[in-house]
């Protein structure tokens, strides 16, 4: 997931990611500040910090940390479901200008590692085949986790559907019994009425 969005200083922006359990998630971001004089976003935003908070589906805080104007954060999910990732700018130097417009570039990778400088250097020293195999094994592991998560969701949906169908069937049986009971009661009432009036 790679995107950018605009926020004001000290304003919070949240995104929701549906993540399988036991999955590494890495986020890379960069903050740009709007320059009123140049009428454009500056390449960097010195003096700004970015407060990153990650909340699990059970509302437990998984990550809560203050970073600089550019950085990388990571966490590992321990339960599957919708995780809420929130970013909030934190003015550290330009307090007087707090409230100006910011552009946040955000890249989130689920189950995948960023190519940092160390990995890039290691890639030069490793053979291409070995590096490709490592990457392929990691992708297979991630796909397997995704499939297991989808199976869990499908199983929950199937159980809910079966319970609904069972409830509908029992409701139909109850309705039929009520109709039969009302019909028998009406026939008995009419018969008693005719006997009382000596029509039969």
PDB file of C-alpha atoms in Angstrom:
ATOM      1  CA  UNK A   1       0.000   0.000   0.000  1.00  0.00           C
ATOM      2  CA  UNK A   2       1.662   3.245  -1.161  1.00  0.00           C
ATOM      3  CA  UNK A   3      -0.154   6.566  -0.908  1.00  0.00           C
ATOM      4  CA  UNK A   4       0.092  10.166   0.199  1.00  0.00           C
ATOM      5  CA  UNK A   5      -2.365  12.422   1.998  1.00  0.00           C
ATOM      6  CA  UNK A   6      -2.581  15.951   3.361  1.00  0.00           C
ATOM      7  CA  UNK A   7      -3.041  16.821   7.029  1.00  0.00           C
ATOM      8  CA  UNK A   8      -2.498  19.822   9.263  1.00  0.00           C
ATOM      9  CA  UNK A   9       0.123  19.910  11.991  1.00  0.00           C
ATOM     10  CA  UNK A  10      -1.011  18.098  15.148  1.00  0.00           C
ATOM     11  CA  UNK A  11      -3.817  16.500  13.100  1.00  0.00           C
ATOM     12  CA  UNK A  12      -4.293  12.711  13.211  1.00  0.00           C
ATOM     13  CA  UNK A  13      -4.921  10.486  10.199  1.00  0.00           C
ATOM     14  CA  UNK A  14      -5.781   6.770  10.537  1.00  0.00           C
ATOM     15  CA  UNK A  15      -5.906   3.920   8.036  1.00  0.00           C
ATOM     16  CA  UNK A  16      -7.242   0.383   8.541  1.00  0.00           C
ATOM     17  CA  UNK A  17      -5.301  -2.684   7.409  1.00  0.00           C
ATOM     18  CA  UNK A  18      -6.751  -6.214   7.497  1.00  0.00           C
ATOM     19  CA  UNK A  19      -3.733  -8.267   8.623  1.00  0.00           C
ATOM     20  CA  UNK A  20      -3.344 -12.020   9.295  1.00  0.00           C
ATOM     21  CA  UNK A  21      -1.882 -13.135  12.623  1.00  0.00           C
ATOM     22  CA  UNK A  22       1.891 -13.480  13.132  1.00  0.00           C
ATOM     23  CA  UNK A  23       2.676 -11.150  10.218  1.00  0.00           C
ATOM     24  CA  UNK A  24       5.418  -8.534   9.987  1.00  0.00           C
ATOM     25  CA  UNK A  25       4.178  -5.105   8.894  1.00  0.00           C
ATOM     26  CA  UNK A  26       6.597  -2.328   7.957  1.00  0.00           C
ATOM     27  CA  UNK A  27       5.757   1.296   7.244  1.00  0.00           C
ATOM     28  CA  UNK A  28       7.970   3.888   5.601  1.00  0.00           C
ATOM     29  CA  UNK A  29       6.925   7.545   5.605  1.00  0.00           C
ATOM     30  CA  UNK A  30       8.191  11.010   4.688  1.00  0.00           C
ATOM     31  CA  UNK A  31       6.729  14.383   5.713  1.00  0.00           C
ATOM     32  CA  UNK A  32       6.739  17.457   3.438  1.00  0.00           C
ATOM     33  CA  UNK A  33       5.699  20.932   4.596  1.00  0.00           C
ATOM     34  CA  UNK A  34       3.796  23.446   2.445  1.00  0.00           C
ATOM     35  CA  UNK A  35       5.825  26.588   1.796  1.00  0.00           C
ATOM     36  CA  UNK A  36       3.572  29.664   1.529  1.00  0.00           C
ATOM     37  CA  UNK A  37       6.208  31.760  -0.275  1.00  0.00           C
ATOM     38  CA  UNK A  38       7.254  29.147  -2.847  1.00  0.00           C
ATOM     39  CA  UNK A  39       3.690  27.772  -3.127  1.00  0.00           C
ATOM     40  CA  UNK A  40       4.940  24.182  -3.104  1.00  0.00           C
ATOM     41  CA  UNK A  41       5.751  21.338  -0.738  1.00  0.00           C
ATOM     42  CA  UNK A  42       9.332  21.377   0.493  1.00  0.00           C
ATOM     43  CA  UNK A  43      11.360  18.210   0.132  1.00  0.00           C
ATOM     44  CA  UNK A  44      11.726  17.790   3.903  1.00  0.00           C
ATOM     45  CA  UNK A  45      10.123  19.110   7.096  1.00  0.00           C
ATOM     46  CA  UNK A  46      12.855  19.629   9.723  1.00  0.00           C
ATOM     47  CA  UNK A  47      11.638  20.138  13.260  1.00  0.00           C
ATOM     48  CA  UNK A  48       8.592  17.960  12.803  1.00  0.00           C
ATOM     49  CA  UNK A  49       8.012  14.625  14.479  1.00  0.00           C
ATOM     50  CA  UNK A  50       5.519  11.917  13.556  1.00  0.00           C
ATOM     51  CA  UNK A  51       3.679  10.076  16.319  1.00  0.00           C
ATOM     52  CA  UNK A  52       2.713   6.557  15.134  1.00  0.00           C
ATOM     53  CA  UNK A  53       0.091   4.466  16.956  1.00  0.00           C
ATOM     54  CA  UNK A  54      -1.027   0.954  15.990  1.00  0.00           C
ATOM     55  CA  UNK A  55      -4.130  -0.595  17.575  1.00  0.00           C
ATOM     56  CA  UNK A  56      -5.195  -4.255  17.307  1.00  0.00           C
ATOM     57  CA  UNK A  57      -8.771  -5.431  16.558  1.00  0.00           C
ATOM     58  CA  UNK A  58      -9.201  -5.894  20.327  1.00  0.00           C
ATOM     59  CA  UNK A  59      -8.300  -2.179  20.914  1.00  0.00           C
ATOM     60  CA  UNK A  60      -4.902  -3.037  22.371  1.00  0.00           C
ATOM     61  CA  UNK A  61      -2.075  -0.593  21.568  1.00  0.00           C
ATOM     62  CA  UNK A  62       0.600  -2.540  19.694  1.00  0.00           C
ATOM     63  CA  UNK A  63       2.885   0.406  18.869  1.00  0.00           C
ATOM     64  CA  UNK A  64       3.022   3.959  20.177  1.00  0.00           C
ATOM     65  CA  UNK A  65       6.172   5.878  19.330  1.00  0.00           C
ATOM     66  CA  UNK A  66       7.420   9.305  18.228  1.00  0.00           C
ATOM     67  CA  UNK A  67       9.614   9.358  15.108  1.00  0.00           C
ATOM     68  CA  UNK A  68      11.278  12.106  13.088  1.00  0.00           C
ATOM     69  CA  UNK A  69      10.065  13.812   9.878  1.00  0.00           C
ATOM     70  CA  UNK A  70      11.094  10.707   7.924  1.00  0.00           C
ATOM     71  CA  UNK A  71      11.393   7.151   9.134  1.00  0.00           C
ATOM     72  CA  UNK A  72      10.394   3.507   9.250  1.00  0.00           C
ATOM     73  CA  UNK A  73       8.195   1.741  11.790  1.00  0.00           C
ATOM     74  CA  UNK A  74       7.403  -1.948  12.114  1.00  0.00           C
ATOM     75  CA  UNK A  75       5.289  -4.323  14.182  1.00  0.00           C
ATOM     76  CA  UNK A  76       4.209  -7.960  14.175  1.00  0.00           C
ATOM     77  CA  UNK A  77       0.525  -8.826  14.478  1.00  0.00           C
ATOM     78  CA  UNK A  78      -0.374 -11.562  16.953  1.00  0.00           C
ATOM     79  CA  UNK A  79      -4.102 -11.760  16.092  1.00  0.00           C
ATOM     80  CA  UNK A  80      -5.772 -11.520  12.714  1.00  0.00           C
ATOM     81  CA  UNK A  81      -8.198  -8.737  11.838  1.00  0.00           C
ATOM     82  CA  UNK A  82      -8.406  -5.010  11.158  1.00  0.00           C
ATOM     83  CA  UNK A  83      -5.481  -3.088  12.639  1.00  0.00           C
ATOM     84  CA  UNK A  84      -5.740   0.714  12.901  1.00  0.00           C
ATOM     85  CA  UNK A  85      -2.558   2.629  12.011  1.00  0.00           C
ATOM     86  CA  UNK A  86      -2.652   6.306  13.040  1.00  0.00           C
ATOM     87  CA  UNK A  87      -0.136   9.050  12.255  1.00  0.00           C
ATOM     88  CA  UNK A  88      -0.129  12.424  13.964  1.00  0.00           C
ATOM     89  CA  UNK A  89       2.371  15.222  13.362  1.00  0.00           C
ATOM     90  CA  UNK A  90       4.058  16.712  16.379  1.00  0.00           C
ATOM     91  CA  UNK A  91       5.657  20.163  16.067  1.00  0.00           C
ATOM     92  CA  UNK A  92       8.970  20.276  17.865  1.00  0.00           C
ATOM     93  CA  UNK A  93      10.497  23.507  16.613  1.00  0.00           C
ATOM     94  CA  UNK A  94       7.960  25.448  14.551  1.00  0.00           C
ATOM     95  CA  UNK A  95       5.322  25.736  17.268  1.00  0.00           C
ATOM     96  CA  UNK A  96       4.293  29.177  16.033  1.00  0.00           C
ATOM     97  CA  UNK A  97       3.534  27.753  12.588  1.00  0.00           C
ATOM     98  CA  UNK A  98       1.675  24.713  13.921  1.00  0.00           C
ATOM     99  CA  UNK A  99      -1.365  24.120  11.779  1.00  0.00           C
ATOM    100  CA  UNK A 100       0.299  24.500   8.377  1.00  0.00           C
ATOM    101  CA  UNK A 101      -0.435  21.944   5.664  1.00  0.00           C
ATOM    102  CA  UNK A 102       1.658  18.773   5.459  1.00  0.00           C
ATOM    103  CA  UNK A 103       1.929  16.045   2.842  1.00  0.00           C
ATOM    104  CA  UNK A 104       2.598  12.550   4.186  1.00  0.00           C
ATOM    105  CA  UNK A 105       4.018   9.913   1.835  1.00  0.00           C
ATOM    106  CA  UNK A 106       3.272   6.480   3.310  1.00  0.00           C
ATOM    107  CA  UNK A 107       4.312   3.044   2.104  1.00  0.00           C
ATOM    108  CA  UNK A 108       3.042   0.028   4.073  1.00  0.00           C
ATOM    109  CA  UNK A 109       4.260  -3.471   3.345  1.00  0.00           C
ATOM    110  CA  UNK A 110       2.504  -6.472   4.880  1.00  0.00           C
ATOM    111  CA  UNK A 111       4.660  -9.594   5.277  1.00  0.00           C
ATOM    112  CA  UNK A 112       7.517  -8.037   3.330  1.00  0.00           C
ATOM    113  CA  UNK A 113      10.804  -6.309   4.216  1.00  0.00           C
ATOM    114  CA  UNK A 114      11.922  -2.907   2.967  1.00  0.00           C
ATOM    115  CA  UNK A 115      15.149  -2.815   0.996  1.00  0.00           C
ATOM    116  CA  UNK A 116      17.260  -0.733   3.380  1.00  0.00           C
ATOM    117  CA  UNK A 117      20.917   0.135   2.835  1.00  0.00           C
ATOM    118  CA  UNK A 118      22.175  -2.929   4.682  1.00  0.00           C
ATOM    119  CA  UNK A 119      20.084  -5.261   2.504  1.00  0.00           C
ATOM    120  CA  UNK A 120      21.155  -3.407  -0.620  1.00  0.00           C
ATOM    121  CA  UNK A 121      24.836  -3.861   0.326  1.00  0.00           C
ATOM    122  CA  UNK A 122      24.264  -7.495   1.230  1.00  0.00           C
ATOM    123  CA  UNK A 123      22.591  -8.038  -2.137  1.00  0.00           C
ATOM    124  CA  UNK A 124      25.820  -6.993  -3.869  1.00  0.00           C
ATOM    125  CA  UNK A 125      27.745  -9.607  -1.901  1.00  0.00           C
ATOM    126  CA  UNK A 126      25.175 -12.412  -2.265  1.00  0.00           C
ATOM    127  CA  UNK A 127      24.481 -14.308  -5.440  1.00  0.00           C
ATOM    128  CA  UNK A 128      21.357 -13.268  -7.362  1.00  0.00           C
ATOM    129  CA  UNK A 129      19.959 -16.799  -7.173  1.00  0.00           C
ATOM    130  CA  UNK A 130      20.273 -16.978  -3.377  1.00  0.00           C
ATOM    131  CA  UNK A 131      18.671 -13.570  -2.920  1.00  0.00           C
ATOM    132  CA  UNK A 132      15.804 -14.474  -5.262  1.00  0.00           C
ATOM    133  CA  UNK A 133      15.207 -17.758  -3.430  1.00  0.00           C
ATOM    134  CA  UNK A 134      15.143 -16.006  -0.048  1.00  0.00           C
ATOM    135  CA  UNK A 135      12.638 -13.472  -1.350  1.00  0.00           C
ATOM    136  CA  UNK A 136      10.543 -16.204  -2.965  1.00  0.00           C
ATOM    137  CA  UNK A 137      10.463 -18.268   0.259  1.00  0.00           C
ATOM    138  CA  UNK A 138       9.350 -15.200   2.205  1.00  0.00           C
ATOM    139  CA  UNK A 139       6.560 -14.514  -0.313  1.00  0.00           C
ATOM    140  CA  UNK A 140       5.399 -18.157  -0.182  1.00  0.00           C
ATOM    141  CA  UNK A 141       5.297 -17.980   3.626  1.00  0.00           C
ATOM    142  CA  UNK A 142       3.268 -14.757   3.460  1.00  0.00           C
ATOM    143  CA  UNK A 143       0.826 -16.167   0.856  1.00  0.00           C
ATOM    144  CA  UNK A 144       0.359 -19.284   3.003  1.00  0.00           C
ATOM    145  CA  UNK A 145      -0.529 -17.105   6.004  1.00  0.00           C
ATOM    146  CA  UNK A 146      -2.955 -15.055   3.899  1.00  0.00           C
ATOM    147  CA  UNK A 147      -4.661 -18.246   2.685  1.00  0.00           C
ATOM    148  CA  UNK A 148      -4.999 -19.589   6.235  1.00  0.00           C
ATOM    149  CA  UNK A 149      -6.522 -16.277   7.322  1.00  0.00           C
ATOM    150  CA  UNK A 150      -9.000 -16.345   4.428  1.00  0.00           C
ATOM    151  CA  UNK A 151      -9.913 -19.942   5.356  1.00  0.00           C
ATOM    152  CA  UNK A 152     -10.611 -18.835   8.938  1.00  0.00           C
ATOM    153  CA  UNK A 153     -12.871 -16.014   7.707  1.00  0.00           C
ATOM    154  CA  UNK A 154     -14.647 -18.356   5.287  1.00  0.00           C
ATOM    155  CA  UNK A 155     -15.225 -20.891   8.111  1.00  0.00           C
ATOM    156  CA  UNK A 156     -16.727 -18.186  10.344  1.00  0.00           C
ATOM    157  CA  UNK A 157     -18.995 -17.015   7.520  1.00  0.00           C
ATOM    158  CA  UNK A 158     -20.097 -20.603   6.761  1.00  0.00           C
ATOM    159  CA  UNK A 159     -20.946 -21.236  10.432  1.00  0.00           C
ATOM    160  CA  UNK A 160     -22.943 -18.003  10.598  1.00  0.00           C
ATOM    161  CA  UNK A 161     -24.820 -18.980   7.404  1.00  0.00           C
ATOM    162  CA  UNK A 162     -25.597 -22.457   8.765  1.00  0.00           C
ATOM    163  CA  UNK A 163     -26.895 -20.993  12.036  1.00  0.00           C
ATOM    164  CA  UNK A 164     -29.093 -18.544  10.103  1.00  0.00           C
ATOM    165  CA  UNK A 165     -30.467 -21.337   7.881  1.00  0.00           C
ATOM    166  CA  UNK A 166     -31.164 -23.491  10.956  1.00  0.00           C
ATOM    167  CA  UNK A 167     -33.029 -20.609  12.643  1.00  0.00           C
ATOM    168  CA  UNK A 168     -35.088 -20.013   9.487  1.00  0.00           C
ATOM    169  CA  UNK A 169     -35.999 -23.733   9.310  1.00  0.00           C
ATOM    170  CA  UNK A 170     -37.121 -23.830  12.943  1.00  0.00           C
ATOM    171  CA  UNK A 171     -39.125 -20.627  12.469  1.00  0.00           C
ATOM    172  CA  UNK A 172     -40.877 -22.204   9.464  1.00  0.00           C
ATOM    173  CA  UNK A 173     -41.686 -25.320  11.548  1.00  0.00           C
ATOM    174  CA  UNK A 174     -43.062 -23.157  14.387  1.00  0.00           C
ATOM    175  CA  UNK A 175     -45.176 -21.121  11.919  1.00  0.00           C
ATOM    176  CA  UNK A 176     -46.575 -24.341  10.396  1.00  0.00           C
ATOM    177  CA  UNK A 177     -47.483 -25.728  13.840  1.00  0.00           C
ATOM    178  CA  UNK A 178     -49.180 -22.434  14.756  1.00  0.00           C
ATOM    179  CA  UNK A 179     -51.206 -22.461  11.505  1.00  0.00           C
ATOM    180  CA  UNK A 180     -52.254 -26.102  12.024  1.00  0.00           C
ATOM    181  CA  UNK A 181     -53.220 -25.364  15.648  1.00  0.00           C
ATOM    182  CA  UNK A 182     -55.276 -22.301  14.615  1.00  0.00           C
ATOM    183  CA  UNK A 183     -56.950 -24.336  11.842  1.00  0.00           C
ATOM    184  CA  UNK A 184     -57.899 -27.159  14.226  1.00  0.00           C
ATOM    185  CA  UNK A 185     -59.188 -24.646  16.781  1.00  0.00           C
ATOM    186  CA  UNK A 186     -61.326 -22.897  14.136  1.00  0.00           C
ATOM    187  CA  UNK A 187     -62.832 -26.206  12.917  1.00  0.00           C
ATOM    188  CA  UNK A 188     -63.611 -27.235  16.509  1.00  0.00           C
ATOM    189  CA  UNK A 189     -65.157 -23.803  17.244  1.00  0.00           C
ATOM    190  CA  UNK A 190     -67.375 -23.980  14.115  1.00  0.00           C
ATOM    191  CA  UNK A 191     -68.466 -27.560  14.950  1.00  0.00           C
ATOM    192  CA  UNK A 192     -69.376 -26.562  18.532  1.00  0.00           C
ATOM    193  CA  UNK A 193     -71.253 -23.531  17.161  1.00  0.00           C
ATOM    194  CA  UNK A 194     -73.294 -25.655  14.712  1.00  0.00           C
ATOM    195  CA  UNK A 195     -74.104 -28.225  17.438  1.00  0.00           C
ATOM    196  CA  UNK A 196     -75.170 -25.455  19.830  1.00  0.00           C
ATOM    197  CA  UNK A 197     -77.491 -23.981  17.133  1.00  0.00           C
ATOM    198  CA  UNK A 198     -78.718 -27.509  16.299  1.00  0.00           C
ATOM    199  CA  UNK A 199     -77.722 -27.096  12.668  1.00  0.00           C
ATOM    200  CA  UNK A 200     -76.099 -30.556  12.597  1.00  0.00           C
TER     201      UNK A 200
END
